[in-house]
PDB file of C-alpha atoms and ligand atoms in Angstrom:
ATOM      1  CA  UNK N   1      30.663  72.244  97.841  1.00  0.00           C
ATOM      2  CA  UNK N   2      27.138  73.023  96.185  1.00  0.00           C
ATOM      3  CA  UNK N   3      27.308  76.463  94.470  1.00  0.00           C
ATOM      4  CA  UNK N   4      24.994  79.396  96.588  1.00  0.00           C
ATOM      5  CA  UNK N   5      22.419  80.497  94.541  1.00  0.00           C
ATOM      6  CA  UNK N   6      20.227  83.670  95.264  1.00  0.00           C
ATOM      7  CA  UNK N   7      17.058  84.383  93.146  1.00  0.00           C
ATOM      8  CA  UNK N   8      14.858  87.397  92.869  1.00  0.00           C
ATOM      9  CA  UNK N   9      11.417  86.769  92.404  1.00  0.00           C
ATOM     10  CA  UNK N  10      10.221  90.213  91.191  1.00  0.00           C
ATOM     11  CA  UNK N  11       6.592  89.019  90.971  1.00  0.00           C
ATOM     12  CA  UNK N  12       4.042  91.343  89.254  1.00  0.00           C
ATOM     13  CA  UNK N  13       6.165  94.419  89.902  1.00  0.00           C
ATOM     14  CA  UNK N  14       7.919  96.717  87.361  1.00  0.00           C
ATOM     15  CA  UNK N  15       6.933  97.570  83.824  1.00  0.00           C
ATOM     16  CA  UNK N  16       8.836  97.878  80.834  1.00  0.00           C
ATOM     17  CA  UNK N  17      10.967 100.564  81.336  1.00  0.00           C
ATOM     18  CA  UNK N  18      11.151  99.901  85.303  1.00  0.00           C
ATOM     19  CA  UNK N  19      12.498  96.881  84.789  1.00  0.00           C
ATOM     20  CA  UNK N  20      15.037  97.462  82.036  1.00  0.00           C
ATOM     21  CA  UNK N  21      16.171 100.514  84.246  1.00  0.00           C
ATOM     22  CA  UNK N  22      16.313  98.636  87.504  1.00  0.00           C
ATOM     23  CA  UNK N  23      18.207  95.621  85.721  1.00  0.00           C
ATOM     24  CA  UNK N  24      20.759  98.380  84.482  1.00  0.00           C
ATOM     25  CA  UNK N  25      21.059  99.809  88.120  1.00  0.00           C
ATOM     26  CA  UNK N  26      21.533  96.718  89.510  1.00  0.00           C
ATOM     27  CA  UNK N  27      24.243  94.728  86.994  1.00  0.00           C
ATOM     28  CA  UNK N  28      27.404  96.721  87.690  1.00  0.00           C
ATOM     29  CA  UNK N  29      27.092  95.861  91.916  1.00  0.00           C
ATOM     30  CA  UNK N  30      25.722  92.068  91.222  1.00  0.00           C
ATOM     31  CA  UNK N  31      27.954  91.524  88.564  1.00  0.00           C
ATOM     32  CA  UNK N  32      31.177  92.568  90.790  1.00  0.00           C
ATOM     33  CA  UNK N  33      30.448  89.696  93.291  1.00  0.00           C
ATOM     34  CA  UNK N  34      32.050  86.343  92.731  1.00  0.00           C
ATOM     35  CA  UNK N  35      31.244  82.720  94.541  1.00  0.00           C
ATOM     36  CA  UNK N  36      27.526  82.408  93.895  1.00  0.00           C
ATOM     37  CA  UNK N  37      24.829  81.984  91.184  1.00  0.00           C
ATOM     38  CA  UNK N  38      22.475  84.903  90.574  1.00  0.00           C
ATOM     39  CA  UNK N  39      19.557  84.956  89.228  1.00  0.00           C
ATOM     40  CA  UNK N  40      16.619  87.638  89.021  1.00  0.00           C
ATOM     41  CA  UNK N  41      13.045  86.378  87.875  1.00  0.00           C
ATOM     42  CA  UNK N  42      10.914  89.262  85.864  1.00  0.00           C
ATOM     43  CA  UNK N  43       7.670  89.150  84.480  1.00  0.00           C
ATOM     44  CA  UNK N  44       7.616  87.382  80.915  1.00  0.00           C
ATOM     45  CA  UNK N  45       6.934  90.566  79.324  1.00  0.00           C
ATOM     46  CA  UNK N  46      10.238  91.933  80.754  1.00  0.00           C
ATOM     47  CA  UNK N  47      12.462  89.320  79.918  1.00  0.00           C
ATOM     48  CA  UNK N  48      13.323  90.110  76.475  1.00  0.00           C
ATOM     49  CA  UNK N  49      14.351  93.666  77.202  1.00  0.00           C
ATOM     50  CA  UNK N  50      16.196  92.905  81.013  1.00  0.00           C
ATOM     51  CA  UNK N  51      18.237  89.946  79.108  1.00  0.00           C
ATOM     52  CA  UNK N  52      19.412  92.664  76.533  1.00  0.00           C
ATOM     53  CA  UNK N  53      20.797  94.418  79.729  1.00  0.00           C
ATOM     54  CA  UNK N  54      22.242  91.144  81.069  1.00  0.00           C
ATOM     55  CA  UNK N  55      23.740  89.683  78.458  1.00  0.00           C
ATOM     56  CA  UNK N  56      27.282  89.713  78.704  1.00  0.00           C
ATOM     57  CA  UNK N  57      27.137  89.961  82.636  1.00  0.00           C
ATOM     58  CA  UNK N  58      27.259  86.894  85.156  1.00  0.00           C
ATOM     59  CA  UNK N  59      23.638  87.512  85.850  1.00  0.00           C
ATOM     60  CA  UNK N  60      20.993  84.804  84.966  1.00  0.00           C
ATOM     61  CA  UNK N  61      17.241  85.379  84.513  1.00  0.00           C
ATOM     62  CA  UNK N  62      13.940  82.842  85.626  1.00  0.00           C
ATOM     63  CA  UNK N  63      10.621  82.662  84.708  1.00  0.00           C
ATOM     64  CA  UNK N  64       8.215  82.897  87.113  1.00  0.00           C
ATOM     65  CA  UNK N  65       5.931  80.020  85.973  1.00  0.00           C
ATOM     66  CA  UNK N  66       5.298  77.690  82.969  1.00  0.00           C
ATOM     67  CA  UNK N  67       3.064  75.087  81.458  1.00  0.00           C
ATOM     68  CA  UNK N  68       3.473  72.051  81.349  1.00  0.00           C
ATOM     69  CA  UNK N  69       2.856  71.335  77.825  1.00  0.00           C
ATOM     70  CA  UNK N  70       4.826  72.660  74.635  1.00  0.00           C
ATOM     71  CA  UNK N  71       1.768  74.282  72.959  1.00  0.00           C
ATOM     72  CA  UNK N  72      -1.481  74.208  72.382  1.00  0.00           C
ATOM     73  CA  UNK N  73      -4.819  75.659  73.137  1.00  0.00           C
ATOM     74  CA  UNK N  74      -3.844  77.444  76.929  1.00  0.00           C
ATOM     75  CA  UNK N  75      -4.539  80.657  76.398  1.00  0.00           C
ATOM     76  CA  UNK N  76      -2.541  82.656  78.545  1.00  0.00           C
ATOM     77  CA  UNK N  77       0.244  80.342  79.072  1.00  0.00           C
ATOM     78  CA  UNK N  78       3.980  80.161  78.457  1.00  0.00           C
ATOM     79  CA  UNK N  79       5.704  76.953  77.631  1.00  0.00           C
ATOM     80  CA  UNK N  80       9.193  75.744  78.314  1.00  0.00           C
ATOM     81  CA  UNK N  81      10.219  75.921  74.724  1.00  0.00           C
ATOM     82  CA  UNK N  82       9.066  79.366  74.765  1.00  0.00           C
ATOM     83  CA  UNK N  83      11.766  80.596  77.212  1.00  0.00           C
ATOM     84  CA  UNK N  84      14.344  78.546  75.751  1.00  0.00           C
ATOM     85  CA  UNK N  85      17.186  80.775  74.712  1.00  0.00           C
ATOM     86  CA  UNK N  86      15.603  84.124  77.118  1.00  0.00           C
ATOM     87  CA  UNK N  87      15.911  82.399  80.653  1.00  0.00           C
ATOM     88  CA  UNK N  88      18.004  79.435  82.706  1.00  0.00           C
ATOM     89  CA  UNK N  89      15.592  79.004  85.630  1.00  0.00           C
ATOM     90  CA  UNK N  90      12.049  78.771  85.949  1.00  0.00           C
ATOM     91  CA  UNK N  91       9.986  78.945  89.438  1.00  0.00           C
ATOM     92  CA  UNK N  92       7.872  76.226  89.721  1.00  0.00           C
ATOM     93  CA  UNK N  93       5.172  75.643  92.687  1.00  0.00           C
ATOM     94  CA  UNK N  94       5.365  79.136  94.025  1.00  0.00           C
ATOM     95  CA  UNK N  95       2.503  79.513  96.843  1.00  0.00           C
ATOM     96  CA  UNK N  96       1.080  82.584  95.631  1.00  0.00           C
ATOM     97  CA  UNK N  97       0.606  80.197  91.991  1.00  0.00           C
ATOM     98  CA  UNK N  98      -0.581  77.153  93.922  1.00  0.00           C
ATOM     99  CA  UNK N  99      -2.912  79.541  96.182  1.00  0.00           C
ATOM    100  CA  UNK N 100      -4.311  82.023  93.473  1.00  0.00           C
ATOM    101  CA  UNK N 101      -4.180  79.858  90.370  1.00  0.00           C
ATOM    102  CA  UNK N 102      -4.972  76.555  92.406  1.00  0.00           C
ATOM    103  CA  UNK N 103      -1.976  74.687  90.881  1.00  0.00           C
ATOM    104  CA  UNK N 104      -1.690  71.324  92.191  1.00  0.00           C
ATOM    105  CA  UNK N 105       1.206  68.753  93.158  1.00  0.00           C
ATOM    106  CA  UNK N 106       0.275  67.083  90.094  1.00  0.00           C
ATOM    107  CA  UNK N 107       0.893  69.963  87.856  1.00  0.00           C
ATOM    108  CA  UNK N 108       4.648  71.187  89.629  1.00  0.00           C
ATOM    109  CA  UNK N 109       5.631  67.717  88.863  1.00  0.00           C
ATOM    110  CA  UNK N 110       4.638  68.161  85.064  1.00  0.00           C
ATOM    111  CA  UNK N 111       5.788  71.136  85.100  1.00  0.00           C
ATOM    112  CA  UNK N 112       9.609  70.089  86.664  1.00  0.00           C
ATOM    113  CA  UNK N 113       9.196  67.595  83.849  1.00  0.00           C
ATOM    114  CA  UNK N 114       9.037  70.027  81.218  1.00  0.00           C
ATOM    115  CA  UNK N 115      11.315  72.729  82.420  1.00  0.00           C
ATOM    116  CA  UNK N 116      13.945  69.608  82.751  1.00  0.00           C
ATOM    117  CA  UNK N 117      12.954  68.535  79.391  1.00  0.00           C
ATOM    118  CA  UNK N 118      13.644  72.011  77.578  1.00  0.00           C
ATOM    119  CA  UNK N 119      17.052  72.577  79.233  1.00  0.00           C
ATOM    120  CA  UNK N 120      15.649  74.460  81.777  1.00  0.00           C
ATOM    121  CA  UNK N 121      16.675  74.969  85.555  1.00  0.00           C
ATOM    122  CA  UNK N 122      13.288  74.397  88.091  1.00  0.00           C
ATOM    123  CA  UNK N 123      13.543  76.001  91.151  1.00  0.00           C
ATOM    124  CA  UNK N 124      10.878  73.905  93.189  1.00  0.00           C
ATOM    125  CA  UNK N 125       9.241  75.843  95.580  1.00  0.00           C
ATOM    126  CA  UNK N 126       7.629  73.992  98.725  1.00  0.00           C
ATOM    127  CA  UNK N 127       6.463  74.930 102.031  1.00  0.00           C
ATOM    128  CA  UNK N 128       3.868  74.888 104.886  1.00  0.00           C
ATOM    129  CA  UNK N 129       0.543  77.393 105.924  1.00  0.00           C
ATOM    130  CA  UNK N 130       0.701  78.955 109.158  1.00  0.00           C
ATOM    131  CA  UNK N 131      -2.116  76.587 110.516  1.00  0.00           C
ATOM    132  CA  UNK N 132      -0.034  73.301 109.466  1.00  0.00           C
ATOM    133  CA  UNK N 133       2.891  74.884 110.927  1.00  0.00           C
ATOM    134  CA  UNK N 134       0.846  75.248 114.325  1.00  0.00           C
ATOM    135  CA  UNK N 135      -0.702  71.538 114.367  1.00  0.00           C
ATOM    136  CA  UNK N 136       3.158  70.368 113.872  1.00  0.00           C
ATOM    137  CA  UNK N 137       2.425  68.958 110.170  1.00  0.00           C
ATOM    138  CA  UNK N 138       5.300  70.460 108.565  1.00  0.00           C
ATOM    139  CA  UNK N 139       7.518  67.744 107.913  1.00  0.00           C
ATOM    140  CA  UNK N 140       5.122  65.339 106.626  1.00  0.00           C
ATOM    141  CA  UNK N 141       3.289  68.068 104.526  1.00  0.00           C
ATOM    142  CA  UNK N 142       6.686  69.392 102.891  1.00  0.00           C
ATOM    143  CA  UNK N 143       8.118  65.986 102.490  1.00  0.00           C
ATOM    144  CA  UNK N 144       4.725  64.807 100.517  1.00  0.00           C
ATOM    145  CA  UNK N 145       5.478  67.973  98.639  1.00  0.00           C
ATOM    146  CA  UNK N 146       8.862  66.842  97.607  1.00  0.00           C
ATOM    147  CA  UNK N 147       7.681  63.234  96.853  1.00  0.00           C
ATOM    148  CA  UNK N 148       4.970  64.332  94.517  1.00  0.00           C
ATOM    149  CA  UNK N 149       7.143  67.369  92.762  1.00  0.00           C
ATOM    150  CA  UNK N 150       9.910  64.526  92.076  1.00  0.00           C
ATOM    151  CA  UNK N 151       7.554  61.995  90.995  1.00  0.00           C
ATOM    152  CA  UNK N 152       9.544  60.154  87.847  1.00  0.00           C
ATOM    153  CA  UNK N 153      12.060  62.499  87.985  1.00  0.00           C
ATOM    154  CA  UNK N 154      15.506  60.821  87.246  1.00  0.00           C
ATOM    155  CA  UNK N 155      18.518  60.498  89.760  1.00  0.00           C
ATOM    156  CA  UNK N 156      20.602  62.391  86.830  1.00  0.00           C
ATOM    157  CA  UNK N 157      17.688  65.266  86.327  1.00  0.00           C
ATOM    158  CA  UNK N 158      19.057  65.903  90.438  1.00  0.00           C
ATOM    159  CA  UNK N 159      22.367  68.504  89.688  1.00  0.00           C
ATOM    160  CA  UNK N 160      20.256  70.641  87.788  1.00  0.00           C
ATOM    161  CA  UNK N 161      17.105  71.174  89.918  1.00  0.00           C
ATOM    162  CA  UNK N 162      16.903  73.995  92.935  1.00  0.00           C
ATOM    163  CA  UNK N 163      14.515  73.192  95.702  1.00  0.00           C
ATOM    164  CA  UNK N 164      13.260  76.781  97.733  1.00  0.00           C
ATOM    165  CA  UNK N 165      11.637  76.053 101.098  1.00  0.00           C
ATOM    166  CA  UNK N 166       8.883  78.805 102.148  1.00  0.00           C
ATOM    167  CA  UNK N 167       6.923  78.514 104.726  1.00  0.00           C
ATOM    168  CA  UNK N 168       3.890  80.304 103.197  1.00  0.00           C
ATOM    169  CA  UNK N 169       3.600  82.446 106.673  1.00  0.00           C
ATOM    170  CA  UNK N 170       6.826  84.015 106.105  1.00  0.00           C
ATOM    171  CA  UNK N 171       6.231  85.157 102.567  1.00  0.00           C
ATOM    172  CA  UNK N 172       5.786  88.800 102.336  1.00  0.00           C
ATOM    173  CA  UNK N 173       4.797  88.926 106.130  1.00  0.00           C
ATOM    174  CA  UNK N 174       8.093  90.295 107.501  1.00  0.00           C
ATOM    175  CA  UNK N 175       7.639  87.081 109.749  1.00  0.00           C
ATOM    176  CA  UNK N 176      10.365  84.274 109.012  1.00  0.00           C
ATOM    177  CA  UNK N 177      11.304  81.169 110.209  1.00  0.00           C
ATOM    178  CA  UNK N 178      14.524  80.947 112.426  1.00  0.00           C
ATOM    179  CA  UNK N 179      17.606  79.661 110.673  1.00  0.00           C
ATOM    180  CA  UNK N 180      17.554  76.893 112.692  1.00  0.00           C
ATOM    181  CA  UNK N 181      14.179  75.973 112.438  1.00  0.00           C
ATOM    182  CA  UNK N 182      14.208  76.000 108.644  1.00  0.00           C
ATOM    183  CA  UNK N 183      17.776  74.116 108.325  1.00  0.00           C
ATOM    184  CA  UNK N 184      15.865  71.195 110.193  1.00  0.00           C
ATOM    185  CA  UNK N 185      12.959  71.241 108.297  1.00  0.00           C
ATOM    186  CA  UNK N 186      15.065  71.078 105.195  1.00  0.00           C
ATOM    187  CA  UNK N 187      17.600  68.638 106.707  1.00  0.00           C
ATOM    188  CA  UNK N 188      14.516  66.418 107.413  1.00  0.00           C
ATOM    189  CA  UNK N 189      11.845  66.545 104.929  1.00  0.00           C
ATOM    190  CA  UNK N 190      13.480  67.400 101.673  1.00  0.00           C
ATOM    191  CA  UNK N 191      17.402  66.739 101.867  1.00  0.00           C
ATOM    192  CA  UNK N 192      16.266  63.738 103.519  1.00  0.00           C
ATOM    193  CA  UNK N 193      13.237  62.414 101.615  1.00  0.00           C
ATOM    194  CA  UNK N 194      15.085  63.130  98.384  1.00  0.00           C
ATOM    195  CA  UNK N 195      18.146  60.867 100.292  1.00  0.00           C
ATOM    196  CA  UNK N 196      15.360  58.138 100.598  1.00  0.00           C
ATOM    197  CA  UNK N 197      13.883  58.735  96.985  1.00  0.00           C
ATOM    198  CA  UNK N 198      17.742  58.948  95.695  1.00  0.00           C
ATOM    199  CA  UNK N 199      20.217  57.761  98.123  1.00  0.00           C
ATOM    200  CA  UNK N 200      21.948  59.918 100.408  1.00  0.00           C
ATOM    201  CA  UNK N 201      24.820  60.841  97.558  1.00  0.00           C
ATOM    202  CA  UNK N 202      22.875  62.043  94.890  1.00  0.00           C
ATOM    203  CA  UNK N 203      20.309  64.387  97.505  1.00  0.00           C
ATOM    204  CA  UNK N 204      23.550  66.098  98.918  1.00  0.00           C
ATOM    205  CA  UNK N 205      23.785  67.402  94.995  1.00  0.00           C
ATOM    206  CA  UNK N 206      20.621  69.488  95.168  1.00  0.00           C
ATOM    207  CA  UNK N 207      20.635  72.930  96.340  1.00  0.00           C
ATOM    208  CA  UNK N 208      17.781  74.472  98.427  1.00  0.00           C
ATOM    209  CA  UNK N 209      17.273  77.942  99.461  1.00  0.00           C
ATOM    210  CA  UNK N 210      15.502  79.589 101.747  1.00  0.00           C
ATOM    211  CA  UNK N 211      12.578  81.731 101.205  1.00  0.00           C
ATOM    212  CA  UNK N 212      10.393  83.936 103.121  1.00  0.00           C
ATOM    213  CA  UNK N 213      10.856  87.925 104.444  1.00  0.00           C
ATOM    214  CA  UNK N 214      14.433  87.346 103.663  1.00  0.00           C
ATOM    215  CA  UNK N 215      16.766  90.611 104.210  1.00  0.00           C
ATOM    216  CA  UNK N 216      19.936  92.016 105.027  1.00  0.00           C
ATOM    217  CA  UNK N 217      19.407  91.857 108.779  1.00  0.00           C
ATOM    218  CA  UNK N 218      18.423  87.928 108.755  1.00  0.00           C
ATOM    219  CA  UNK N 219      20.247  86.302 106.024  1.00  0.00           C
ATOM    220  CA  UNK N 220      23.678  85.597 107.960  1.00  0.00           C
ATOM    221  CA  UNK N 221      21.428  83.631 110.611  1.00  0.00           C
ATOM    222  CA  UNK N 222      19.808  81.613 107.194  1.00  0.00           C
ATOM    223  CA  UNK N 223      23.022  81.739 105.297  1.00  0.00           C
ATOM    224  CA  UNK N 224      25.103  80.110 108.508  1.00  0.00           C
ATOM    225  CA  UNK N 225      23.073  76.746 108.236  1.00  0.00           C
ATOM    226  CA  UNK N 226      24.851  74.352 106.626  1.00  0.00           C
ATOM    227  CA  UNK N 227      21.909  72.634 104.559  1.00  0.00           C
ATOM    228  CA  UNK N 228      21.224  75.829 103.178  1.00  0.00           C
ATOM    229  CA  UNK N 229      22.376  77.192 100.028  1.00  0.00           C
ATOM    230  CA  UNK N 230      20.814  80.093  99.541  1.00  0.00           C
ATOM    231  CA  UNK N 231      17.710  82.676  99.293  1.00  0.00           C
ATOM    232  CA  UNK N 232      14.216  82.905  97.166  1.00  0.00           C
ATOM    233  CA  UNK N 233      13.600  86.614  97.637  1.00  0.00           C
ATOM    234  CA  UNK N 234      11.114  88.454  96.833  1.00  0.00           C
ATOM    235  CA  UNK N 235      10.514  92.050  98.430  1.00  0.00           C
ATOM    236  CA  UNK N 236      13.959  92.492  99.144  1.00  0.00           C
ATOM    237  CA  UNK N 237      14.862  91.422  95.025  1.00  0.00           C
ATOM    238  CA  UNK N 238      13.000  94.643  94.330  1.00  0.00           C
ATOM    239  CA  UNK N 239      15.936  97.172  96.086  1.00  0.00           C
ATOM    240  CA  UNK N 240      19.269  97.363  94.587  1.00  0.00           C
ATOM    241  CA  UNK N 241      21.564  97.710  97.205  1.00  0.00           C
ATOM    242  CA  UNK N 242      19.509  94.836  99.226  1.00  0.00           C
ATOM    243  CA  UNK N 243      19.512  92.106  96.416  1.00  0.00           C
ATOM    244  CA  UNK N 244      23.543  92.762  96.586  1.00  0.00           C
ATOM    245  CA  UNK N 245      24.169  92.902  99.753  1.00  0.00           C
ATOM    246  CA  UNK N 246      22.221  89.242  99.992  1.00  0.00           C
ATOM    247  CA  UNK N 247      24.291  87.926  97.466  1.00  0.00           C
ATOM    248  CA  UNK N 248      27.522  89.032  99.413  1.00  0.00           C
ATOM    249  CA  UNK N 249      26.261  87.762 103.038  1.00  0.00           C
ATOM    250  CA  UNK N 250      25.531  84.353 100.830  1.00  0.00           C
ATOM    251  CA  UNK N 251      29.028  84.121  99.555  1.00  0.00           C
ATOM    252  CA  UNK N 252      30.873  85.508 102.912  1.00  0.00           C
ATOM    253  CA  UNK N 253      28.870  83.461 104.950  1.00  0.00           C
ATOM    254  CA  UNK N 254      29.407  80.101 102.710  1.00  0.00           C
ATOM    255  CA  UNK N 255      33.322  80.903 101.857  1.00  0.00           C
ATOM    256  CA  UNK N 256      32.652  80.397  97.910  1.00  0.00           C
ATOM    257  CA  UNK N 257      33.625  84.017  96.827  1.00  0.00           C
TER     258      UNK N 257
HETATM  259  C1  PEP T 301       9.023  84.939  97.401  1.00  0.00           C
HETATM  260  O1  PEP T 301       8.414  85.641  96.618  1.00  0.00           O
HETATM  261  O2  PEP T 301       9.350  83.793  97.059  1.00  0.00           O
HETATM  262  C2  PEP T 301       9.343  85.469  98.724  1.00  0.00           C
HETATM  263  C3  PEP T 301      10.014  84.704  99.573  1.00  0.00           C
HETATM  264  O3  PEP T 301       8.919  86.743  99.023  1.00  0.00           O
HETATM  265  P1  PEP T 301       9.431  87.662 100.254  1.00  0.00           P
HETATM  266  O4  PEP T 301      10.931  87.619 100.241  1.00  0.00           O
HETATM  267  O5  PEP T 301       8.889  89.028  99.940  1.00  0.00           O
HETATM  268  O6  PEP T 301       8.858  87.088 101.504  1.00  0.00           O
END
C-alpha cells in the first residue's frame, strides 16, 4: 500500500512570527495522527525557524520552489543544496510558478533532476486550465506534462517522487473537480503514462495527490478513489483544525492509521 501523504502549501502567507506560532499551534493535533506522511510547505524565510518547532515531531517541511542549478549568478533563487538538511520535499511545477514566473516543462524537469539529485523529495505538480478542460484536452495535456517532467528521470528515482494533479480551475476557486473525475484523469494520464514510460510495476510506486479547493467537506469523496493518495492544499493548510482534520479523513478513508 503507497503511504497517504498530505502537503500544505502555505504560499506567500505568514511572516516570521505567524508562522513559527501557527507551526506551534498546529504540531501537537498533526503530530497525534498516525498512517500518513505530513508535510507543510512555508516560505524559505520561515523554514529555519518552523523546523526548530518541528524537529522532534513526525512533521516534515517542503520548499515551495527551487532552481535548477547548485549556484551561481540567479539572483533571487534557492538551490537544492541550499535546503538540504532544512526540508524533505520540494514543490516543483506549481501553476501559480509556471503562470506568474513563466516556468516551463523544460525547467520542472531540471528542476525534479536536481531536487532528486540533492536527496530531495519533488512533489510534481501538473494539471489543466479551465479552457483545456472545456475543449476535452485534459488527458493529452497532463500526460505531455508528465512525459516532459520525467524526461531522463530513472525507474529507481520513481519511490521517491510525489506527483499532485490540479486542475488549475480548482485552485483557490472553491470549484473542484469530482473525485471521480480526477481519479480518471490520474488513472489515465499520469498513473498510466508513467506505466508506459516505466512499466505498470514501477508507476503503481508513485504517489499522487489531489489538489485544488480541497476541504473538510470534499476530501472523503477525493480520499475514497483508489488512485489517489492524498491532498496538495493550500487555503485549507492555512487553518489548524482543517489541515488535521484532512490528514485524519486521508488516513480513515485509506485504512493506514
Ligand atoms: C495549492 O496551492 O496547491 C492549492 C491546491 O490551493 P487550494 O487548496 O487553495 O485550492
Amino acid at each position: 500500500m503507497r503511504m497517504p501523504i498530505v502537503a500544505g502549501n502555505w504560499k506567500m502567507y505568514k511572516t516570521l512570527g505567524e508562522a513559527a506560532a501557527f507551526a506551534q499551534e498546529l504540531a501537537p493535533a498533526l503530530s497525534a495522527l498516525k498512517g500518513a506522511e505530513r508535510v507543510i510547505c512555508p516560505p524559505f524565510v520561515d523554514i529555519p525557524d518552523v523546523k526548530r518547532v518541528l524537529d522532534g515531531t513526525p512533521i516534515k517541511l517542503g520548499a515551495q520552489n527551487i532552481h535548477w542549478e547548485t549556484q551561481g549568478a540567479f539572483t533571487s533563487s534557492i538551490s537544492a543544496p541550499m535546503l538540504q538538511g532544512l526540508v524533505e520535499y520540494v514543490i516543483i511545477g506549481h501553476s501559480e510558478v509556471r503562470q506568474y514566473l513563466h516556468e516551463t516543462d523544460d525547467m520542472i524537469n531540471k528542476k525534479a533532476k536536481a531536487a532528486l539529485a540533492y536527496g530531495l523529495s519533488p512533489i510534481i505538480a501538473v494539471g489543466e486550465s479551465l479552457d483545456q478542460n472545456q475543449r476535452g484536452e485534459t488527458e493529452a495535456f497532463v500526460g505531455q506534462q508528465i512525459r516532459a517532467a520525467f524526461e531522463a528521470i530513472p525507474a529507481s528515482d520513481l519511490p521517491r517522487i510525489v506527483v499532485a494533479y490540479e486542475p488549475i480551475w480548482a485552485i483557490g476557486t472553491g470549484l473542484s473537480a469530482t473525485g471521480e473525475q480526477a481519479n480518471t484523469i490520474i488513472k489515465r494520464a499520469i498513473r498510466g503514462v508513467l506505466a508506459t514510460l516505466y512499466g505498470e510495476e514501477k508507476a503503481e510506486l508513485v504517489r499522487i495527490q489531489y489538489g485544488g479547493s480541497v476541504k473538510p467537506d470534499n476530501m472523503a469523496e477525493f480520499m475514497g478513489q483508489p488512485e489517489i493518495d492524498g491532498a496538495l492544499v493550500g487555503g485549507a493548510s492555512l487553518k489548524v483544525d482543517d489541515f488535521v482534520t484532512l490528514t485524519r479523513i486521508a488516513i480513515e478513508a485509506k485504512g493506514s492509521g
